[in-house]
Amino acid sequence: MKRTNWQIMLRLIVLIRPLLLFMVFAIVLGVLGNIAAMAVSVLGIVGAASIIEGSGISLAAIIALMLTLALLRGFLRYGEQAGNHYIAFKLLALIRDRVFCKLRELSPAKLDRKDKGDLVNIITSDIELLEVFYAHTISPIMIAVIYSSLVVGYIAYNSGILGLIAMIAFLTIGLLVPVYIAKKSGNNAFDLRHKSGQFSAFLLDSLRGLSELIGFGYGKKRQKEILARSEELAKLEKRAKDITAANTAITNLLILLFDLVMLMAGSYLYLDGSLSFDSLMIVQIMFMGSFGPCVALANLGSGLENTMAAANRVIDILDEKPRTPEVTNGNDIDYEKADFVKVSFAYDKVNVLKDLDLSLPKKKILGLSGRSGQGKSTILKLLMRYYDPDSGSVRINEKDLKTINTASLRDNISYMTQDAHLFHDSILNNIRIGKLDASLAQVREAAKKAMIDEFIMALKDGYDTAVGELGDTLSGGEKQRINLARAFLHDAPLLLMDEPTSNLDSLNEAMILKSIKRAADDKTVILISHRQSSLAVCYEVFKLTGERNGNG
């Protein structure tokens, strides 16, 4: 969803409330710092005038005051920048925390449909770009408004005409230029952030599948696609840089023109006798040295568009609604039975389940079979309440899942997914995900049931052995058995298993099935498999074509 810059800025400004005093502090220091810098230039004119006119003003005192103000300017500038960046990085930490909390809330249904590379781009570089807004936008705008108003007021006190010229100059450079540049940018910044996210996703996908690309001779074609996308991104970045360059050129040209106009108007007033020479010099030097805050605003026209585009993508994540809101004020359960009653479900309007009726026998193994895409894994996800059915209801103990506390529901289910995800950590910690406070003895017992303990103990570091990124140091079968050990460790009364033996040889398959059959003595097990040998242990097999076969 594309929002206007004003809508985005309002959303970002609201977050500042807890740090408002720090923002006021930074603004005050910024205004005082600019006044100190301007005072140094004005004192220089006063000192030159005292030499020329031979006045009684001590030149040494003026120089000492100039040095003091110059040092003070440095401290004030440091304080302003420190305050702004403290606010920025505190708020970036807050936003990251909110984004990660939101991703947890959205998981896994929403994230199943998101491009992981684009998502990584949002939570890293897009959030990082918000530093520009918090550290280099809000405070500079306020500083420019306050400081420019003071300068215009002083110049107008000496001459109304010169004050009007100064006001027009500041409004043109600080307001009209950034508005013009923002309009000239159009959708370039939004396109740049969107394409950058897509490119990150494409590149990540290419790196993960590098072996397959090389093995099937697709590498050169993929390389060309990467180069084509890179060139497209480079064109958008070049346009952004061109706009920034045009912004700088226009701003500098206008400053020179307004300096010339002010000098000509002031000289005319001096010749006319309406303005003294000292006042003319002070006004001119003050005016020429007062454009710093306005230039900062002018530069926002190009840089801010990219920041707003990044912020829009972050806000999109924060505004997403979860498919299944977490239940915290419902019922807690101790699993007895589960039922699907007239359940229908579709992914993006593609029907997967239609009027499904299914009862899970207590302390039995129920098998699910059928062609790929028939909804076998979907049944498990509906039981986990990753999704809610489009119609009908999924019930546990005669209670609709929507009325059961989410934490209680997950405590009652052990879920072994088809694709095992291993974290870049030790084998011990990977298995402990099933039960974070489990002892080593409990972890080993679960690993023995999954037929992986002997393999782990043969490793140099045993359970402390680190697995590579995504578990790349392990085979598919080893990863699958670690995933199975997690499910056994969780030790819930309902055990959901999606293709638990697909990567195992027949010997290991038989031993795993023996463990599953023993588990069914006090648990309900739902087993998905395309292997008839695996389904042979099931009390009953439910075919999603509508036919149901008993296997005694």
Coordinates of C-alpha atoms in Angstrom, one line a residue:
M1 CA 0.0 0.0 0.0
K2 CA 1.4 3.3 -1.0
R3 CA 0.9 6.2 1.4
T4 CA 1.5 9.9 1.0
N5 CA 4.7 11.3 2.6
W6 CA 2.7 13.3 5.1
Q7 CA 0.9 10.1 6.2
I8 CA 4.2 8.3 6.6
M9 CA 5.9 11.1 8.5
L10 CA 2.9 11.4 10.9
R11 CA 3.3 7.6 11.7
L12 CA 7.0 8.0 12.2
I13 CA 6.7 11.2 14.4
V14 CA 4.2 9.5 16.7
L15 CA 7.0 7.1 17.8
I16 CA 9.1 10.1 19.1
R17 CA 6.8 10.8 22.0
P18 CA 8.8 8.8 24.6
L19 CA 11.9 10.8 23.5
L20 CA 10.4 14.2 23.1
L21 CA 12.6 15.9 25.7
F22 CA 15.7 14.6 23.9
M23 CA 14.3 16.1 20.6
V24 CA 13.7 19.5 22.2
F25 CA 17.2 19.4 23.7
A26 CA 18.7 18.7 20.3
I27 CA 16.7 21.5 18.6
V28 CA 17.7 24.1 21.3
L29 CA 21.4 23.1 20.9
G30 CA 21.1 23.3 17.1
V31 CA 19.6 26.8 17.1
L32 CA 22.2 28.1 19.6
G33 CA 25.0 26.4 17.6
N34 CA 23.9 28.2 14.4
I35 CA 23.6 31.5 16.3
A36 CA 27.1 31.0 17.7
A37 CA 28.5 30.3 14.2
M38 CA 26.7 33.4 12.8
A39 CA 28.0 35.6 15.7
V40 CA 31.6 34.6 14.8
S41 CA 31.1 36.2 11.3
V42 CA 29.4 39.2 12.7
L43 CA 32.1 39.8 15.3
G44 CA 34.6 39.6 12.4
I45 CA 32.9 42.6 10.8
V46 CA 32.8 44.4 14.1
G47 CA 36.5 43.8 14.6
A48 CA 37.3 45.0 11.0
A49 CA 35.2 48.1 11.6
S50 CA 37.0 48.9 14.9
I51 CA 40.4 48.8 13.1
I52 CA 39.2 51.0 10.2
E53 CA 37.4 53.5 12.3
G54 CA 39.8 53.3 15.3
S55 CA 37.0 52.9 17.8
G56 CA 37.6 52.0 21.4
I57 CA 36.5 48.4 21.1
S58 CA 39.3 46.1 22.2
L59 CA 40.4 43.9 19.2
A60 CA 41.9 41.4 21.6
A61 CA 38.5 41.0 23.3
I62 CA 36.7 40.5 20.0
I63 CA 39.2 37.8 18.9
A64 CA 38.9 36.1 22.3
L65 CA 35.1 36.2 22.0
M66 CA 35.2 34.8 18.5
L67 CA 37.4 31.9 19.6
T68 CA 35.1 31.2 22.5
L69 CA 32.0 31.2 20.3
A70 CA 33.8 29.0 17.7
L71 CA 34.6 26.4 20.4
L72 CA 31.1 26.7 21.8
R73 CA 29.8 26.1 18.3
G74 CA 31.7 22.9 18.2
F75 CA 30.3 21.6 21.5
L76 CA 26.8 22.7 20.6
R77 CA 27.0 21.0 17.2
Y78 CA 28.3 17.8 18.9
G79 CA 25.5 17.9 21.5
E80 CA 22.9 18.4 18.7
Q81 CA 24.2 15.5 16.6
A82 CA 24.6 13.3 19.7
G83 CA 21.0 14.0 20.8
N84 CA 19.6 13.4 17.3
H85 CA 21.5 10.1 16.8
Y86 CA 20.6 8.9 20.3
I87 CA 16.9 9.4 19.4
A88 CA 17.4 7.8 16.0
F89 CA 19.1 4.6 17.2
K90 CA 16.8 4.2 20.2
L91 CA 13.8 4.5 17.8
L92 CA 15.4 2.1 15.3
A93 CA 15.8 -0.5 18.1
L94 CA 12.1 0.1 19.0
I95 CA 11.0 -0.3 15.4
R96 CA 13.1 -3.5 14.9
D97 CA 11.5 -4.9 18.1
R98 CA 8.0 -4.1 16.8
V99 CA 8.8 -5.6 13.4
F100 CA 10.1 -8.8 14.9
C101 CA 7.1 -9.0 17.3
K102 CA 4.9 -8.4 14.3
L103 CA 6.6 -11.2 12.3
R104 CA 6.1 -13.6 15.2
E105 CA 2.4 -12.6 15.2
L106 CA 2.1 -13.0 11.4
S107 CA 3.9 -16.4 11.4
P108 CA 3.7 -18.7 9.8
A109 CA 0.7 -18.2 7.5
K110 CA 1.7 -14.7 6.2
L111 CA 5.4 -15.5 6.0
D112 CA 4.6 -18.6 3.9
R113 CA 3.5 -16.3 1.2
K114 CA 6.3 -13.7 1.6
D115 CA 9.6 -13.5 -0.3
K116 CA 12.2 -14.1 2.3
G117 CA 14.9 -12.1 0.6
D118 CA 12.6 -9.1 0.3
L119 CA 11.6 -9.5 3.9
V120 CA 15.3 -9.5 5.0
N121 CA 15.8 -6.3 3.0
I122 CA 12.9 -4.6 4.8
I123 CA 14.1 -5.5 8.3
T124 CA 17.7 -4.6 7.6
S125 CA 18.4 -1.8 5.0
D126 CA 14.8 -0.3 5.0
I127 CA 14.7 0.1 8.8
E128 CA 18.3 1.4 8.7
L129 CA 17.2 4.2 6.3
L130 CA 14.8 5.5 8.9
E131 CA 17.9 6.9 10.7
V132 CA 17.9 9.6 8.1
F133 CA 14.4 10.7 9.1
Y134 CA 15.0 10.7 12.9
A135 CA 18.6 12.1 12.9
H136 CA 18.6 14.4 9.9
T137 CA 15.0 15.4 9.2
I138 CA 12.8 16.3 12.2
S139 CA 15.4 18.3 14.2
P140 CA 16.9 20.1 11.1
I141 CA 13.4 21.2 10.0
M142 CA 12.6 22.8 13.4
I143 CA 16.1 24.3 13.6
A144 CA 15.8 25.8 10.2
V145 CA 12.3 27.3 10.9
I146 CA 13.4 28.8 14.3
Y147 CA 16.8 30.0 13.1
S148 CA 15.6 31.4 9.8
S149 CA 12.8 33.3 11.6
L150 CA 15.3 34.9 14.0
V151 CA 17.5 35.9 11.1
V152 CA 14.6 37.4 9.1
G153 CA 13.4 39.2 12.2
Y154 CA 16.8 40.8 12.8
I155 CA 17.2 41.8 9.1
A156 CA 13.7 43.2 9.0
Y157 CA 14.5 45.2 12.1
N158 CA 17.2 47.0 10.1
S159 CA 15.2 47.1 6.8
G160 CA 11.8 45.8 6.0
I161 CA 12.7 45.3 2.3
L162 CA 15.8 43.3 3.1
G163 CA 13.8 41.2 5.6
L164 CA 11.2 40.4 2.9
I165 CA 14.1 39.3 0.5
A166 CA 15.5 37.1 3.3
M167 CA 12.1 35.5 4.0
I168 CA 11.5 34.8 0.2
A169 CA 15.0 33.3 0.0
F170 CA 14.5 31.0 2.9
L171 CA 11.1 29.9 1.8
T172 CA 12.3 29.2 -1.7
I173 CA 15.3 27.2 -0.7
G174 CA 13.9 25.5 2.4
L175 CA 10.4 24.8 1.1
L176 CA 9.9 25.2 -2.7
V177 CA 13.1 23.4 -3.7
P178 CA 12.5 20.2 -1.7
V179 CA 8.8 20.1 -2.8
Y180 CA 9.9 20.5 -6.5
I181 CA 12.6 17.8 -6.2
A182 CA 10.1 15.5 -4.4
K183 CA 7.7 15.8 -7.3
K184 CA 10.4 15.4 -9.8
S185 CA 11.4 12.2 -8.1
G186 CA 7.9 10.7 -8.6
N187 CA 7.8 7.0 -7.8
N188 CA 11.5 6.5 -8.4
A189 CA 12.3 6.0 -4.7
F190 CA 9.4 3.6 -4.2
D191 CA 10.4 1.6 -7.3
L192 CA 14.1 1.6 -6.1
R193 CA 13.2 0.2 -2.7
H194 CA 10.8 -2.4 -4.2
K195 CA 13.3 -3.5 -6.9
S196 CA 16.1 -3.6 -4.4
G197 CA 14.0 -6.0 -2.2
Q198 CA 13.2 -8.2 -5.3
F199 CA 16.9 -8.2 -6.3
S200 CA 18.0 -9.3 -2.7
A201 CA 15.4 -12.1 -2.8
F202 CA 16.5 -13.3 -6.3
L203 CA 20.2 -13.2 -5.3
L204 CA 19.5 -15.1 -2.1
D205 CA 17.5 -17.7 -4.0
S206 CA 20.4 -18.0 -6.5
L207 CA 23.0 -18.5 -3.7
R208 CA 20.9 -21.2 -2.0
G209 CA 20.5 -23.1 -5.2
L210 CA 24.0 -22.6 -6.6
S211 CA 24.8 -26.3 -6.6
E212 CA 21.7 -27.1 -8.6
L213 CA 22.3 -24.2 -11.0
I214 CA 25.8 -25.4 -11.8
G215 CA 24.8 -29.1 -11.8
F216 CA 22.1 -28.6 -14.4
G217 CA 24.0 -26.0 -16.5
Y218 CA 21.7 -23.2 -15.7
G219 CA 24.5 -21.0 -14.2
K220 CA 25.1 -18.7 -17.2
K221 CA 21.5 -18.1 -17.8
R222 CA 21.0 -17.2 -14.1
Q223 CA 24.0 -15.0 -14.2
K224 CA 22.5 -13.1 -17.2
E225 CA 19.3 -12.7 -15.2
I226 CA 21.2 -11.3 -12.2
L227 CA 23.1 -8.9 -14.5
A228 CA 19.8 -7.8 -16.1
R229 CA 18.2 -7.1 -12.7
S230 CA 21.3 -5.4 -11.5
E231 CA 21.3 -3.1 -14.5
E232 CA 17.7 -2.2 -14.0
L233 CA 18.4 -1.4 -10.3
A234 CA 21.5 0.6 -11.4
K235 CA 19.3 2.8 -13.7
L236 CA 16.9 3.6 -10.8
E237 CA 19.9 4.4 -8.6
K238 CA 21.4 6.6 -11.4
R239 CA 18.2 8.5 -11.7
A240 CA 18.1 9.0 -7.9
K241 CA 21.7 10.3 -8.0
D242 CA 20.9 12.6 -10.9
I243 CA 18.0 14.1 -9.0
T244 CA 20.3 14.6 -6.0
A245 CA 22.8 16.4 -8.2
A246 CA 20.1 18.6 -9.7
N247 CA 18.9 19.4 -6.2
T248 CA 22.4 20.5 -5.2
A249 CA 22.9 22.6 -8.4
I250 CA 19.6 24.3 -8.1
T251 CA 20.1 25.1 -4.4
N252 CA 23.6 26.5 -4.9
L253 CA 22.5 28.6 -7.8
L254 CA 19.6 30.1 -5.9
I255 CA 21.9 30.9 -2.9
L256 CA 24.2 32.8 -5.2
L257 CA 21.3 34.7 -6.8
F258 CA 19.7 35.6 -3.5
D259 CA 23.1 36.8 -2.2
L260 CA 23.4 39.0 -5.2
V261 CA 19.9 40.4 -4.8
M262 CA 20.5 41.1 -1.1
L263 CA 23.8 42.8 -1.9
M264 CA 22.2 45.0 -4.7
A265 CA 19.2 45.9 -2.6
G266 CA 21.4 46.7 0.5
S267 CA 23.8 48.8 -1.6
Y268 CA 20.9 50.7 -3.0
L269 CA 19.5 51.4 0.5
Y270 CA 23.0 52.5 1.7
L271 CA 23.4 54.9 -1.2
D272 CA 19.9 56.2 -0.5
G273 CA 20.9 56.8 3.1
S274 CA 18.3 54.4 4.5
L275 CA 21.0 52.0 5.8
S276 CA 24.3 52.6 7.4
F277 CA 27.5 50.9 6.1
D278 CA 28.0 48.9 9.3
S279 CA 24.4 47.6 9.2
L280 CA 24.8 46.8 5.5
M281 CA 27.9 44.7 6.2
I282 CA 26.4 42.9 9.2
V283 CA 23.1 42.1 7.3
Q284 CA 25.0 40.9 4.2
I285 CA 27.4 38.7 6.2
M286 CA 24.6 37.4 8.4
F287 CA 22.4 36.6 5.4
M288 CA 25.2 34.9 3.4
G289 CA 26.1 32.7 6.4
S290 CA 22.6 31.7 7.4
F291 CA 21.7 29.3 4.6
G292 CA 23.1 26.1 6.3
P293 CA 19.8 25.0 7.9
C294 CA 17.9 25.8 4.8
V295 CA 20.3 23.8 2.6
A296 CA 19.7 20.9 4.9
L297 CA 16.0 21.2 4.2
A298 CA 16.7 21.5 0.4
N299 CA 18.7 18.3 0.5
L300 CA 15.7 16.5 2.0
G301 CA 13.9 16.7 -1.3
S302 CA 15.9 13.9 -2.8
G303 CA 17.1 11.9 0.2
L304 CA 13.8 12.0 2.1
E305 CA 11.9 10.3 -0.8
N306 CA 14.1 7.2 -0.5
T307 CA 13.6 7.2 3.3
M308 CA 9.8 7.6 2.9
A309 CA 9.7 4.7 0.5
A310 CA 11.6 2.5 3.0
A311 CA 9.3 3.6 5.8
N312 CA 6.3 2.8 3.7
R313 CA 7.5 -0.8 3.3
V314 CA 8.2 -1.1 7.1
I315 CA 4.7 0.3 7.9
D316 CA 3.2 -2.3 5.5
I317 CA 4.6 -5.0 7.7
L318 CA 3.4 -3.3 10.9
D319 CA -0.1 -2.9 9.5
E320 CA -0.5 -6.5 8.3
K321 CA -3.2 -8.4 10.0
P322 CA -2.5 -12.0 11.1
R323 CA -4.5 -14.8 9.4
T324 CA -5.0 -16.3 12.9
P325 CA -4.9 -13.8 15.8
E326 CA -3.4 -15.3 18.9
V327 CA -5.9 -16.3 21.6
T328 CA -5.0 -15.4 25.2
N329 CA -8.4 -15.2 26.9
G330 CA -9.9 -18.6 25.8
N331 CA -9.8 -22.1 27.1
D332 CA -6.8 -24.2 28.1
I333 CA -7.1 -27.9 27.1
D334 CA -5.7 -31.4 27.8
Y335 CA -6.0 -33.1 24.5
E336 CA -8.6 -35.9 24.2
K337 CA -9.8 -35.9 20.6
A338 CA -9.9 -33.7 17.4
D339 CA -12.5 -33.4 14.7
F340 CA -12.8 -31.7 11.3
V341 CA -16.4 -30.7 10.6
K342 CA -17.3 -29.7 7.0
V343 CA -13.9 -28.0 6.6
S344 CA -13.2 -26.2 3.4
F345 CA -9.9 -24.3 2.7
A346 CA -8.2 -22.6 -0.2
Y347 CA -4.8 -21.0 -0.8
D348 CA -5.3 -17.8 -2.9
K349 CA -8.6 -19.1 -4.3
V350 CA -7.1 -22.5 -5.1
N351 CA -9.3 -25.0 -3.3
V352 CA -7.4 -27.6 -1.3
L353 CA -10.1 -29.0 1.0
K354 CA -13.8 -29.3 0.4
D355 CA -16.3 -30.2 3.1
L356 CA -13.8 -32.4 5.0
D357 CA -15.2 -34.5 7.8
L358 CA -12.5 -36.3 9.9
S359 CA -12.2 -37.6 13.4
L360 CA -8.9 -38.6 15.0
P361 CA -9.1 -41.8 17.0
K362 CA -7.6 -41.5 20.5
K363 CA -4.2 -43.1 21.0
K364 CA -4.1 -44.4 17.5
I365 CA -2.0 -43.8 14.4
L366 CA -4.0 -42.2 11.6
G367 CA -2.4 -42.1 8.2
L368 CA -3.1 -39.5 5.5
S369 CA -2.4 -40.4 1.9
G370 CA -3.1 -38.9 -1.5
R371 CA -1.6 -37.1 -4.4
S372 CA 0.6 -34.0 -3.8
G373 CA -1.6 -30.9 -3.5
Q374 CA -4.5 -32.8 -2.0
G375 CA -4.2 -31.0 1.3
K376 CA -2.4 -33.5 3.6
S377 CA 0.0 -30.9 5.0
T378 CA -2.8 -28.4 5.1
I379 CA -4.7 -30.6 7.6
L380 CA -1.7 -30.5 10.0
K381 CA -1.4 -26.7 9.6
L382 CA -5.1 -26.3 10.3
L383 CA -4.7 -28.3 13.5
M384 CA -1.8 -26.1 14.5
R385 CA -4.0 -23.2 13.7
Y386 CA -1.5 -21.7 11.3
Y387 CA -4.6 -21.0 9.2
D388 CA -8.4 -20.9 10.0
P389 CA -10.7 -22.8 7.6
D390 CA -12.7 -20.8 5.1
S391 CA -15.8 -22.7 6.3
G392 CA -16.6 -25.4 8.8
S393 CA -14.6 -25.8 12.0
V394 CA -11.6 -27.6 13.5
R395 CA -12.3 -28.8 17.0
I396 CA -10.3 -30.3 19.9
N397 CA -12.3 -31.7 22.8
E398 CA -15.5 -30.3 21.1
K399 CA -14.0 -26.8 21.3
D400 CA -13.4 -24.7 18.2
L401 CA -9.7 -23.9 17.9
K402 CA -10.6 -20.2 17.8
T403 CA -11.7 -20.5 21.4
I404 CA -8.6 -22.3 22.6
N405 CA -5.6 -20.4 24.0
T406 CA -2.9 -20.5 21.4
A407 CA -0.1 -21.4 23.9
S408 CA -2.2 -24.3 25.3
L409 CA -3.0 -25.5 21.8
R410 CA 0.7 -25.6 20.8
D411 CA 1.7 -27.3 24.1
N412 CA -0.7 -30.1 23.3
I413 CA 0.8 -30.8 19.8
S414 CA 4.2 -31.9 18.6
Y415 CA 4.6 -31.0 14.9
M416 CA 7.3 -32.5 12.7
T417 CA 7.4 -30.5 9.4
Q418 CA 8.3 -31.9 6.1
D419 CA 11.3 -29.6 5.6
A420 CA 13.5 -29.5 8.7
H421 CA 15.0 -26.1 9.5
L422 CA 18.2 -26.3 11.5
F423 CA 19.6 -23.2 13.0
H424 CA 23.3 -22.3 12.9
D425 CA 23.9 -23.6 16.4
S426 CA 24.8 -26.9 18.2
I427 CA 22.9 -30.1 17.7
L428 CA 21.9 -30.0 21.3
N429 CA 20.3 -26.5 21.0
N430 CA 18.6 -27.5 17.8
I431 CA 16.9 -30.4 19.4
R432 CA 16.1 -28.4 22.6
I433 CA 13.8 -26.2 20.5
G434 CA 11.3 -28.9 21.3
K435 CA 11.6 -28.2 25.0
L436 CA 13.9 -25.4 26.0
D437 CA 14.5 -26.6 29.6
A438 CA 15.2 -30.2 28.7
S439 CA 18.2 -31.9 30.3
L440 CA 20.9 -33.6 28.3
A441 CA 19.5 -36.9 29.4
Q442 CA 16.0 -36.0 28.0
V443 CA 17.5 -34.8 24.8
R444 CA 19.4 -38.0 24.3
E445 CA 16.3 -40.1 25.1
A446 CA 14.4 -38.2 22.3
A447 CA 17.4 -38.6 20.0
K448 CA 17.5 -42.4 20.6
K449 CA 13.8 -42.6 19.6
A450 CA 14.7 -40.8 16.4
M451 CA 17.7 -43.1 15.8
I452 CA 20.2 -40.2 15.8
D453 CA 21.9 -40.5 19.2
E454 CA 24.5 -43.0 18.0
F455 CA 25.5 -40.8 15.1
I456 CA 25.7 -37.7 17.3
M457 CA 27.9 -39.4 19.9
A458 CA 30.3 -40.5 17.2
L459 CA 31.0 -36.9 16.3
K460 CA 34.1 -35.2 17.8
D461 CA 32.1 -32.7 19.8
G462 CA 29.0 -34.9 20.3
Y463 CA 25.9 -32.9 21.0
D464 CA 27.9 -29.7 21.1
T465 CA 28.7 -30.1 17.4
A466 CA 27.7 -27.0 15.4
V467 CA 25.7 -27.6 12.3
G468 CA 26.3 -25.3 9.4
E469 CA 23.9 -22.6 8.0
L470 CA 20.6 -24.3 7.3
G471 CA 22.2 -27.6 8.5
D472 CA 24.3 -27.9 5.4
T473 CA 26.9 -30.0 7.2
L474 CA 24.4 -32.8 7.7
S475 CA 22.7 -35.1 5.2
G476 CA 18.9 -34.9 4.5
G477 CA 18.3 -38.0 6.6
E478 CA 20.3 -36.7 9.6
K479 CA 18.5 -33.4 9.5
Q480 CA 15.2 -35.2 9.3
R481 CA 16.0 -37.3 12.4
I482 CA 17.0 -34.2 14.4
N483 CA 13.7 -32.7 13.4
L484 CA 12.0 -35.9 14.6
A485 CA 13.9 -35.8 17.9
R486 CA 12.5 -32.3 18.5
A487 CA 9.0 -33.7 18.1
F488 CA 9.7 -36.6 20.5
L489 CA 11.2 -34.2 23.0
H490 CA 8.2 -31.9 23.0
D491 CA 6.3 -35.0 24.2
A492 CA 2.7 -33.7 23.5
P493 CA -0.4 -35.9 23.4
L494 CA -1.0 -35.2 19.7
L495 CA 1.9 -35.9 17.4
L496 CA 1.7 -34.6 13.8
M497 CA 4.3 -36.0 11.4
D498 CA 4.7 -34.9 7.8
E499 CA 6.8 -37.4 5.8
P500 CA 9.0 -38.4 8.8
T501 CA 10.8 -41.2 6.9
S502 CA 11.1 -39.7 3.4
N503 CA 14.9 -39.3 3.5
L504 CA 15.6 -42.5 5.4
D505 CA 16.8 -45.9 4.1
S506 CA 14.6 -48.9 4.8
L507 CA 16.5 -50.1 7.9
N508 CA 16.2 -46.7 9.6
E509 CA 12.7 -46.3 8.4
A510 CA 11.7 -49.5 10.2
M511 CA 13.3 -48.5 13.4
I512 CA 11.7 -45.0 13.3
L513 CA 8.3 -46.5 12.7
K514 CA 8.8 -48.8 15.6
S515 CA 9.4 -45.8 17.8
I516 CA 6.3 -44.1 16.4
K517 CA 4.2 -47.1 17.1
R518 CA 5.4 -47.2 20.7
A519 CA 4.6 -43.5 21.0
A520 CA 1.0 -44.3 20.0
D521 CA 0.5 -46.2 23.2
D522 CA -0.2 -42.9 25.0
K523 CA -0.5 -40.5 22.1
T524 CA -2.6 -39.7 19.0
V525 CA -0.4 -39.7 15.9
I526 CA -1.2 -38.3 12.4
L527 CA 1.2 -39.6 9.9
I528 CA 1.6 -38.3 6.3
S529 CA 3.6 -40.4 3.9
H530 CA 3.7 -41.4 0.3
R531 CA 5.4 -44.7 1.3
Q532 CA 3.1 -47.7 1.8
S533 CA 5.7 -49.2 4.2
S534 CA 5.3 -46.2 6.5
L535 CA 1.5 -46.2 6.3
A536 CA 1.5 -49.9 7.3
V537 CA 1.8 -49.0 11.0
C538 CA -1.4 -46.9 10.9
Y539 CA -4.5 -48.0 12.6
E540 CA -6.4 -46.3 9.7
V541 CA -5.5 -44.5 6.5
F542 CA -7.5 -41.6 5.2
K543 CA -7.3 -41.0 1.5
L544 CA -8.0 -37.5 0.5
T545 CA -9.7 -38.7 -2.6
G546 CA -12.6 -39.5 -0.4
E547 CA -12.0 -43.2 0.1
R548 CA -11.2 -44.5 3.6
N549 CA -9.4 -47.8 4.2
G550 CA -8.9 -49.6 7.5
N551 CA -5.5 -51.2 8.1
G552 CA -6.4 -52.7 11.5

